[in-house]
Amino acid sequence: MYFMKAIQFNPKYNIRESAAELLRIICMFMIVMHHFLVHGLFPETFDPAVPLTAAKITSIVLNGFLSVGVNCFVLISGYYSIRFKWKGLLNLYFTCFFYGLLGYCVYIIVGHHPIGGGLLWNSVFIFSHSGWWFINCYLILFLMSPLLNAGMEHLDKKQYKLVLCLLTIANVYFGYIWKTDSFNTTGYTAAQFVYIYLIGGYIRRYMKWNEKARIRRYSVGIYILSVLVWGGLAILNYHYPFGYVDYVYNNPFILIASIAFFIGFMTFKFKTPFVNWLAMGCIAAYLLQDHPLLRQLLYPQIYFALENKSLEMQISSVVVVSIFFLCVALLFDKIRQSIQPKIVSLITG
């Protein structure tokens, strides 16, 4: 009864455009499937010491298409801008705390592990000890958002272009290409999130949305072409430094694919309250799937369940499992959403 009450629909979700909300759900599906592929089914995907096989090539190409998920998530934040509020910070903390503690409890019960103070400590000091790299980077972005927003508001178009050009040089040329330690070498960094956030803000301010169908066609074409070029180079050069081992978010092909995918999707304009309501729980899928303790239980199960199946069955099974996992996480998060506001309201008064 409580679960049914927790997931009941709220009409307040009528007010938002749904394109970005649906994009959040799709991006989270991409992230979930990517994790199941590279951590569960094909852990050798990015290991240059393992020879190329049909399964490995398939995983490389699929992950090229899935690679836009994280960057698009941050592009959405930049497009709409993060509004810093202490209440928002508390909400972020308690969301992570909820799933950190839940993952700890499941790990203890299902894995039959003894209760350990160190692991429980990680669930309390969730921002610094969680092991969720995305949350750590997003927190820095959240804290920097007032400064970034002020900068975006006071830059004219020419200045904004210059800033993005300089950040591209720093993050792609020095970071990705030359692996300079002082810059963003992997894309798994707060520097990457700031860079992508500013790109999202630029698109909102200066992108002309005339001829949406044409923009959509070009965007889809660029997205597919960028992924195929990256995948082709990865397969041909898998044992070289600039092969597929550089599956990172500041890879120029992944950057271009992410921006194209985002722009193409944002050409749609519609309102679907159910989509808006459902998208509120997207982050739950990531927090559950990639929990540092839960992934020790989850990913090996995918591998052992599918290791002797045909390649077609393996891929289709991962697609189905990813959709199912995402749906369960989205619905389960409605319980947290029904509890958390009361706790935050008590603290903030």
Tab-separated table of C-alpha atoms in Angstrom:
chain	number	residue	atom	x	y	z
A	1	MET	CA	0.000	0.000	0.000
A	2	TYR	CA	2.772	2.447	0.873
A	3	PHE	CA	4.593	1.706	-2.372
A	4	MET	CA	1.442	2.441	-4.409
A	5	LYS	CA	0.949	5.675	-2.496
A	6	ALA	CA	4.587	6.675	-3.025
A	7	ILE	CA	4.482	6.255	-6.797
A	8	GLN	CA	1.195	8.073	-7.359
A	9	PHE	CA	1.306	10.666	-10.114
A	10	ASN	CA	1.662	14.347	-9.244
A	11	PRO	CA	0.077	16.864	-11.669
A	12	LYS	CA	2.827	19.437	-11.014
A	13	TYR	CA	4.879	17.676	-13.702
A	14	ASN	CA	2.557	19.154	-16.343
A	15	ILE	CA	4.538	22.393	-16.459
A	16	ARG	CA	7.884	21.257	-17.918
A	17	GLU	CA	8.952	20.549	-21.471
A	18	SER	CA	9.529	16.813	-21.846
A	19	ALA	CA	12.242	16.518	-24.499
A	20	ALA	CA	15.084	17.019	-22.027
A	21	GLU	CA	13.371	14.778	-19.464
A	22	LEU	CA	13.008	11.954	-21.966
A	23	LEU	CA	16.633	12.514	-22.946
A	24	ARG	CA	17.630	12.022	-19.289
A	25	ILE	CA	15.897	8.644	-19.270
A	26	ILE	CA	17.502	7.594	-22.564
A	27	CYS	CA	20.937	8.729	-21.380
A	28	MET	CA	20.541	6.765	-18.161
A	29	PHE	CA	19.604	3.695	-20.205
A	30	MET	CA	22.809	4.214	-22.196
A	31	ILE	CA	24.859	4.494	-19.005
A	32	VAL	CA	23.273	1.394	-17.470
A	33	MET	CA	23.773	-0.671	-20.620
A	34	HIS	CA	27.358	0.554	-20.958
A	35	HIS	CA	28.120	-0.607	-17.429
A	36	PHE	CA	26.513	-4.005	-17.968
A	37	LEU	CA	28.545	-4.453	-21.151
A	38	VAL	CA	32.010	-3.375	-20.008
A	39	HIS	CA	31.870	-4.419	-16.347
A	40	GLY	CA	29.673	-7.486	-16.702
A	41	LEU	CA	29.342	-9.178	-20.079
A	42	PHE	CA	32.522	-8.076	-21.893
A	43	PRO	CA	35.062	-6.923	-19.270
A	44	GLU	CA	37.835	-7.308	-21.869
A	45	THR	CA	36.311	-4.629	-24.133
A	46	PHE	CA	38.953	-1.995	-23.428
A	47	ASP	CA	41.858	-4.327	-22.663
A	48	PRO	CA	44.429	-3.974	-25.501
A	49	ALA	CA	46.108	-7.211	-24.414
A	50	VAL	CA	43.041	-9.255	-25.417
A	51	PRO	CA	42.809	-10.052	-29.161
A	52	LEU	CA	39.898	-8.765	-31.193
A	53	THR	CA	36.907	-11.093	-31.434
A	54	ALA	CA	33.417	-10.648	-32.851
A	55	ALA	CA	32.123	-10.063	-29.314
A	56	LYS	CA	34.800	-7.499	-28.579
A	57	ILE	CA	34.233	-5.598	-31.836
A	58	THR	CA	30.479	-5.592	-31.186
A	59	SER	CA	31.010	-4.241	-27.687
A	60	ILE	CA	33.357	-1.512	-28.930
A	61	VAL	CA	30.886	-0.284	-31.550
A	62	LEU	CA	27.895	-0.459	-29.205
A	63	ASN	CA	29.764	1.470	-26.550
A	64	GLY	CA	30.533	4.135	-29.111
A	65	PHE	CA	26.797	4.752	-29.503
A	66	LEU	CA	26.254	4.576	-25.736
A	67	SER	CA	29.158	6.904	-24.953
A	68	VAL	CA	27.108	10.105	-25.238
A	69	GLY	CA	25.071	9.431	-22.088
A	70	VAL	CA	27.223	11.193	-19.493
A	71	ASN	CA	28.072	14.238	-21.619
A	72	CYS	CA	24.409	14.705	-22.581
A	73	PHE	CA	23.404	14.541	-18.930
A	74	VAL	CA	25.714	17.460	-18.185
A	75	LEU	CA	24.667	19.303	-21.364
A	76	ILE	CA	21.104	19.295	-20.021
A	77	SER	CA	22.331	20.883	-16.776
A	78	GLY	CA	24.166	23.573	-18.744
A	79	TYR	CA	21.236	24.164	-21.071
A	80	TYR	CA	18.828	24.872	-18.202
A	81	SER	CA	21.477	26.065	-15.703
A	82	ILE	CA	21.861	24.753	-12.170
A	83	ARG	CA	20.354	27.075	-9.575
A	84	PHE	CA	22.374	26.732	-6.415
A	85	LYS	CA	20.320	26.426	-3.232
A	86	TRP	CA	21.299	24.933	0.079
A	87	LYS	CA	18.115	22.891	-0.055
A	88	GLY	CA	19.250	21.513	-3.403
A	89	LEU	CA	22.598	20.539	-1.903
A	90	LEU	CA	20.827	18.746	0.947
A	91	ASN	CA	18.598	16.943	-1.547
A	92	LEU	CA	21.650	15.765	-3.470
A	93	TYR	CA	23.295	14.585	-0.257
A	94	PHE	CA	20.277	12.689	1.042
A	95	THR	CA	19.659	11.072	-2.331
A	96	CYS	CA	23.213	9.738	-2.352
A	97	PHE	CA	23.046	8.882	1.349
A	98	PHE	CA	19.820	6.918	0.813
A	99	TYR	CA	21.320	4.763	-1.921
A	100	GLY	CA	24.694	4.560	-0.252
A	101	LEU	CA	23.092	3.157	2.890
A	102	LEU	CA	20.720	0.934	0.910
A	103	GLY	CA	23.611	-0.523	-1.058
A	104	TYR	CA	25.542	-1.125	2.161
A	105	CYS	CA	22.590	-2.984	3.727
A	106	VAL	CA	22.031	-5.148	0.634
A	107	TYR	CA	25.750	-5.930	0.509
A	108	ILE	CA	25.724	-7.055	4.139
A	109	ILE	CA	22.533	-9.117	3.840
A	110	VAL	CA	22.869	-10.679	0.380
A	111	GLY	CA	26.637	-11.040	0.419
A	112	HIS	CA	26.648	-12.355	4.004
A	113	HIS	CA	29.393	-9.933	4.944
A	114	PRO	CA	30.045	-8.775	8.513
A	115	ILE	CA	29.046	-5.265	9.477
A	116	GLY	CA	32.067	-3.031	9.061
A	117	GLY	CA	32.473	0.504	10.372
A	118	GLY	CA	34.654	1.567	7.454
A	119	LEU	CA	32.052	0.663	4.841
A	120	LEU	CA	29.282	2.307	6.848
A	121	TRP	CA	31.453	5.418	7.180
A	122	ASN	CA	31.572	5.621	3.375
A	123	SER	CA	27.775	5.789	3.307
A	124	VAL	CA	27.690	8.718	5.740
A	125	PHE	CA	30.465	10.810	4.181
A	126	ILE	CA	28.975	10.115	0.800
A	127	PHE	CA	30.446	12.991	-1.195
A	128	SER	CA	34.048	12.223	-0.303
A	129	HIS	CA	33.985	8.435	0.182
A	130	SER	CA	31.215	7.114	-2.080
A	131	GLY	CA	33.275	5.927	-5.052
A	132	TRP	CA	30.723	7.460	-7.445
A	133	TRP	CA	32.945	9.540	-9.711
A	134	PHE	CA	29.941	11.149	-11.434
A	135	ILE	CA	28.547	12.411	-8.123
A	136	ASN	CA	31.922	13.824	-7.075
A	137	CYS	CA	32.241	15.740	-10.351
A	138	TYR	CA	28.623	16.883	-10.323
A	139	LEU	CA	29.012	18.170	-6.765
A	140	ILE	CA	31.914	20.402	-7.843
A	141	LEU	CA	29.818	21.606	-10.785
A	142	PHE	CA	26.908	22.311	-8.429
A	143	LEU	CA	29.132	24.334	-6.086
A	144	MET	CA	30.628	26.273	-8.986
A	145	SER	CA	27.297	26.940	-10.700
A	146	PRO	CA	26.772	30.486	-9.299
A	147	LEU	CA	30.145	31.564	-10.707
A	148	LEU	CA	29.589	29.778	-14.031
A	149	ASN	CA	26.087	31.209	-14.420
A	150	ALA	CA	27.309	34.715	-13.708
A	151	GLY	CA	30.068	34.294	-16.268
A	152	MET	CA	27.650	33.045	-18.928
A	153	GLU	CA	25.308	35.972	-18.318
A	154	HIS	CA	28.054	38.567	-18.721
A	155	LEU	CA	29.799	37.147	-21.784
A	156	ASP	CA	28.739	38.271	-25.220
A	157	LYS	CA	28.697	35.739	-28.069
A	158	LYS	CA	32.222	36.506	-29.274
A	159	GLN	CA	33.666	36.252	-25.749
A	160	TYR	CA	31.714	33.057	-25.092
A	161	LYS	CA	33.135	31.467	-28.270
A	162	LEU	CA	36.642	32.433	-27.178
A	163	VAL	CA	36.136	30.826	-23.768
A	164	LEU	CA	34.875	27.587	-25.332
A	165	CYS	CA	37.749	27.593	-27.813
A	166	LEU	CA	40.299	27.973	-25.011
A	167	LEU	CA	38.623	25.266	-22.924
A	168	THR	CA	38.639	22.946	-25.938
A	169	ILE	CA	42.374	23.483	-26.328
A	170	ALA	CA	42.878	22.743	-22.633
A	171	ASN	CA	40.588	19.726	-22.362
A	172	VAL	CA	41.050	18.095	-25.769
A	173	TYR	CA	44.453	19.148	-27.122
A	174	PHE	CA	46.434	19.158	-23.877
A	175	GLY	CA	44.184	16.778	-21.934
A	176	TYR	CA	43.047	14.066	-24.332
A	177	ILE	CA	45.743	14.161	-27.015
A	178	TRP	CA	48.873	14.850	-24.974
A	179	LYS	CA	47.665	13.547	-21.592
A	180	THR	CA	49.084	16.554	-19.768
A	181	ASP	CA	48.552	15.832	-16.072
A	182	SER	CA	47.606	19.424	-15.295
A	183	PHE	CA	44.558	19.175	-17.573
A	184	ASN	CA	41.593	16.908	-18.051
A	185	THR	CA	43.179	13.685	-19.333
A	186	THR	CA	40.170	11.365	-19.127
A	187	GLY	CA	36.899	13.303	-19.103
A	188	TYR	CA	36.053	11.725	-15.746
A	189	THR	CA	36.741	15.042	-14.046
A	190	ALA	CA	35.081	18.193	-12.762
A	191	ALA	CA	36.971	20.121	-15.478
A	192	GLN	CA	35.093	18.099	-18.087
A	193	PHE	CA	31.772	18.834	-16.404
A	194	VAL	CA	32.477	22.575	-16.354
A	195	TYR	CA	33.459	22.467	-20.023
A	196	ILE	CA	30.320	20.558	-21.062
A	197	TYR	CA	28.116	22.727	-18.829
A	198	LEU	CA	29.309	25.847	-20.630
A	199	ILE	CA	28.677	24.225	-24.017
A	200	GLY	CA	25.107	23.502	-22.927
A	201	GLY	CA	24.665	27.122	-21.899
A	202	TYR	CA	25.990	28.333	-25.241
A	203	ILE	CA	23.572	26.107	-27.161
A	204	ARG	CA	20.607	27.534	-25.240
A	205	ARG	CA	21.637	31.142	-25.793
A	206	TYR	CA	22.865	31.105	-29.377
A	207	MET	CA	21.527	28.010	-31.140
A	208	LYS	CA	18.936	28.946	-33.795
A	209	TRP	CA	16.140	26.387	-33.854
A	210	ASN	CA	14.801	27.221	-37.307
A	211	GLU	CA	14.309	24.296	-39.707
A	212	LYS	CA	14.190	21.771	-36.880
A	213	ALA	CA	13.721	18.783	-39.177
A	214	ARG	CA	16.871	19.698	-41.069
A	215	ILE	CA	18.842	20.221	-37.846
A	216	ARG	CA	17.592	16.860	-36.622
A	217	ARG	CA	18.745	15.053	-39.774
A	218	TYR	CA	22.184	16.647	-39.673
A	219	SER	CA	22.526	15.923	-35.953
A	220	VAL	CA	21.658	12.256	-36.359
A	221	GLY	CA	24.079	11.975	-39.273
A	222	ILE	CA	26.922	13.621	-37.339
A	223	TYR	CA	26.203	11.447	-34.302
A	224	ILE	CA	26.310	8.216	-36.304
A	225	LEU	CA	29.334	9.287	-38.371
A	226	SER	CA	31.321	10.345	-35.286
A	227	VAL	CA	30.605	7.045	-33.543
A	228	LEU	CA	31.497	4.970	-36.604
A	229	VAL	CA	34.752	6.886	-37.180
A	230	TRP	CA	35.695	6.444	-33.533
A	231	GLY	CA	34.744	2.755	-33.630
A	232	GLY	CA	36.689	2.189	-36.850
A	233	LEU	CA	39.815	3.846	-35.489
A	234	ALA	CA	39.427	1.934	-32.234
A	235	ILE	CA	39.238	-1.411	-33.994
A	236	LEU	CA	42.062	-0.684	-36.447
A	237	ASN	CA	44.374	0.721	-33.771
A	238	TYR	CA	43.340	-1.250	-30.698
A	239	HIS	CA	46.938	-1.983	-29.651
A	240	TYR	CA	48.171	1.619	-30.073
A	241	PRO	CA	47.978	4.484	-27.516
A	242	PHE	CA	45.216	6.292	-29.439
A	243	GLY	CA	43.107	3.175	-29.874
A	244	TYR	CA	39.926	2.285	-28.055
A	245	VAL	CA	41.674	2.401	-24.679
A	246	ASP	CA	40.955	6.121	-24.984
A	247	TYR	CA	37.270	5.590	-24.369
A	248	VAL	CA	37.022	8.853	-22.451
A	249	TYR	CA	34.530	11.683	-22.464
A	250	ASN	CA	36.904	14.345	-23.798
A	251	ASN	CA	37.673	12.205	-26.855
A	252	PRO	CA	36.829	14.636	-29.713
A	253	PHE	CA	34.666	12.065	-31.523
A	254	ILE	CA	32.668	11.366	-28.378
A	255	LEU	CA	32.338	15.099	-27.717
A	256	ILE	CA	31.027	15.766	-31.226
A	257	ALA	CA	28.668	12.780	-31.046
A	258	SER	CA	27.335	13.944	-27.669
A	259	ILE	CA	26.665	17.503	-28.817
A	260	ALA	CA	25.017	16.302	-32.039
A	261	PHE	CA	22.828	13.800	-30.196
A	262	PHE	CA	21.801	16.471	-27.676
A	263	ILE	CA	20.978	19.102	-30.311
A	264	GLY	CA	19.013	16.623	-32.395
A	265	PHE	CA	16.953	15.541	-29.421
A	266	MET	CA	16.285	19.080	-28.235
A	267	THR	CA	14.662	19.967	-31.555
A	268	PHE	CA	11.597	18.078	-30.312
A	269	LYS	CA	9.095	20.087	-28.289
A	270	PHE	CA	6.362	18.297	-26.362
A	271	LYS	CA	4.911	17.955	-22.877
A	272	THR	CA	4.194	14.560	-21.377
A	273	PRO	CA	3.639	14.800	-17.603
A	274	PHE	CA	4.295	11.079	-17.106
A	275	VAL	CA	7.749	11.372	-18.692
A	276	ASN	CA	8.561	14.387	-16.487
A	277	TRP	CA	7.406	12.510	-13.398
A	278	LEU	CA	9.390	9.408	-14.275
A	279	ALA	CA	12.604	11.272	-15.147
A	280	MET	CA	12.898	12.687	-11.615
A	281	GLY	CA	14.356	9.378	-10.459
A	282	CYS	CA	16.942	8.854	-13.181
A	283	ILE	CA	19.998	9.160	-10.967
A	284	ALA	CA	18.757	6.226	-8.866
A	285	ALA	CA	19.681	3.772	-11.628
A	286	TYR	CA	23.296	4.943	-11.607
A	287	LEU	CA	23.536	5.039	-7.808
A	288	LEU	CA	22.198	1.497	-7.504
A	289	GLN	CA	23.992	-0.107	-10.432
A	290	ASP	CA	27.415	1.421	-9.866
A	291	HIS	CA	27.362	1.373	-6.068
A	292	PRO	CA	30.910	0.331	-5.088
A	293	LEU	CA	29.541	-2.597	-3.071
A	294	LEU	CA	26.546	-3.609	-5.167
A	295	ARG	CA	28.536	-3.796	-8.391
A	296	GLN	CA	30.637	-6.551	-6.785
A	297	LEU	CA	27.444	-8.587	-6.564
A	298	LEU	CA	25.698	-7.437	-9.739
A	299	TYR	CA	28.218	-7.462	-12.588
A	300	PRO	CA	29.551	-11.018	-12.089
A	301	GLN	CA	25.964	-12.312	-12.220
A	302	ILE	CA	25.535	-10.829	-15.701
A	303	TYR	CA	28.730	-12.502	-16.883
A	304	PHE	CA	27.989	-15.944	-15.462
A	305	ALA	CA	24.375	-15.894	-16.658
A	306	LEU	CA	25.278	-15.053	-20.261
A	307	GLU	CA	28.834	-16.302	-20.869
A	308	ASN	CA	27.762	-19.433	-22.769
A	309	LYS	CA	25.000	-17.815	-24.824
A	310	SER	CA	25.250	-16.753	-28.448
A	311	LEU	CA	26.403	-13.193	-29.160
A	312	GLU	CA	22.921	-12.220	-30.360
A	313	MET	CA	21.347	-13.608	-27.174
A	314	GLN	CA	23.958	-11.858	-25.012
A	315	ILE	CA	23.331	-8.438	-26.553
A	316	SER	CA	19.537	-8.740	-26.572
A	317	SER	CA	19.600	-9.966	-22.964
A	318	VAL	CA	21.686	-6.983	-21.860
A	319	VAL	CA	19.231	-4.627	-23.593
A	320	VAL	CA	16.271	-6.238	-21.802
A	321	VAL	CA	18.055	-6.335	-18.439
A	322	SER	CA	19.084	-2.677	-18.792
A	323	ILE	CA	15.511	-1.588	-19.551
A	324	PHE	CA	14.139	-3.659	-16.674
A	325	PHE	CA	16.775	-2.398	-14.241
A	326	LEU	CA	16.135	1.219	-15.219
A	327	CYS	CA	12.349	0.877	-14.867
A	328	VAL	CA	12.639	-0.743	-11.440
A	329	ALA	CA	15.049	1.971	-10.273
A	330	LEU	CA	12.825	4.785	-11.563
A	331	LEU	CA	9.762	3.408	-9.789
A	332	PHE	CA	11.612	2.475	-6.608
A	333	ASP	CA	12.975	6.003	-6.355
A	334	LYS	CA	9.428	7.305	-5.887
A	335	ILE	CA	9.611	5.926	-2.344
A	336	ARG	CA	12.678	8.039	-1.641
A	337	GLN	CA	11.006	11.057	-3.222
A	338	SER	CA	8.039	10.701	-0.877
A	339	ILE	CA	10.241	10.588	2.229
A	340	GLN	CA	13.136	12.921	1.516
A	341	PRO	CA	11.296	16.293	1.249
A	342	LYS	CA	10.004	15.893	4.804
A	343	ILE	CA	13.528	15.327	6.130
A	344	VAL	CA	14.993	18.261	4.169
A	345	SER	CA	12.132	20.522	5.280
A	346	LEU	CA	12.812	19.678	8.923
A	347	ILE	CA	16.466	20.608	8.536
A	348	THR	CA	15.948	23.796	6.505
A	349	GLY	CA	12.926	24.912	8.545
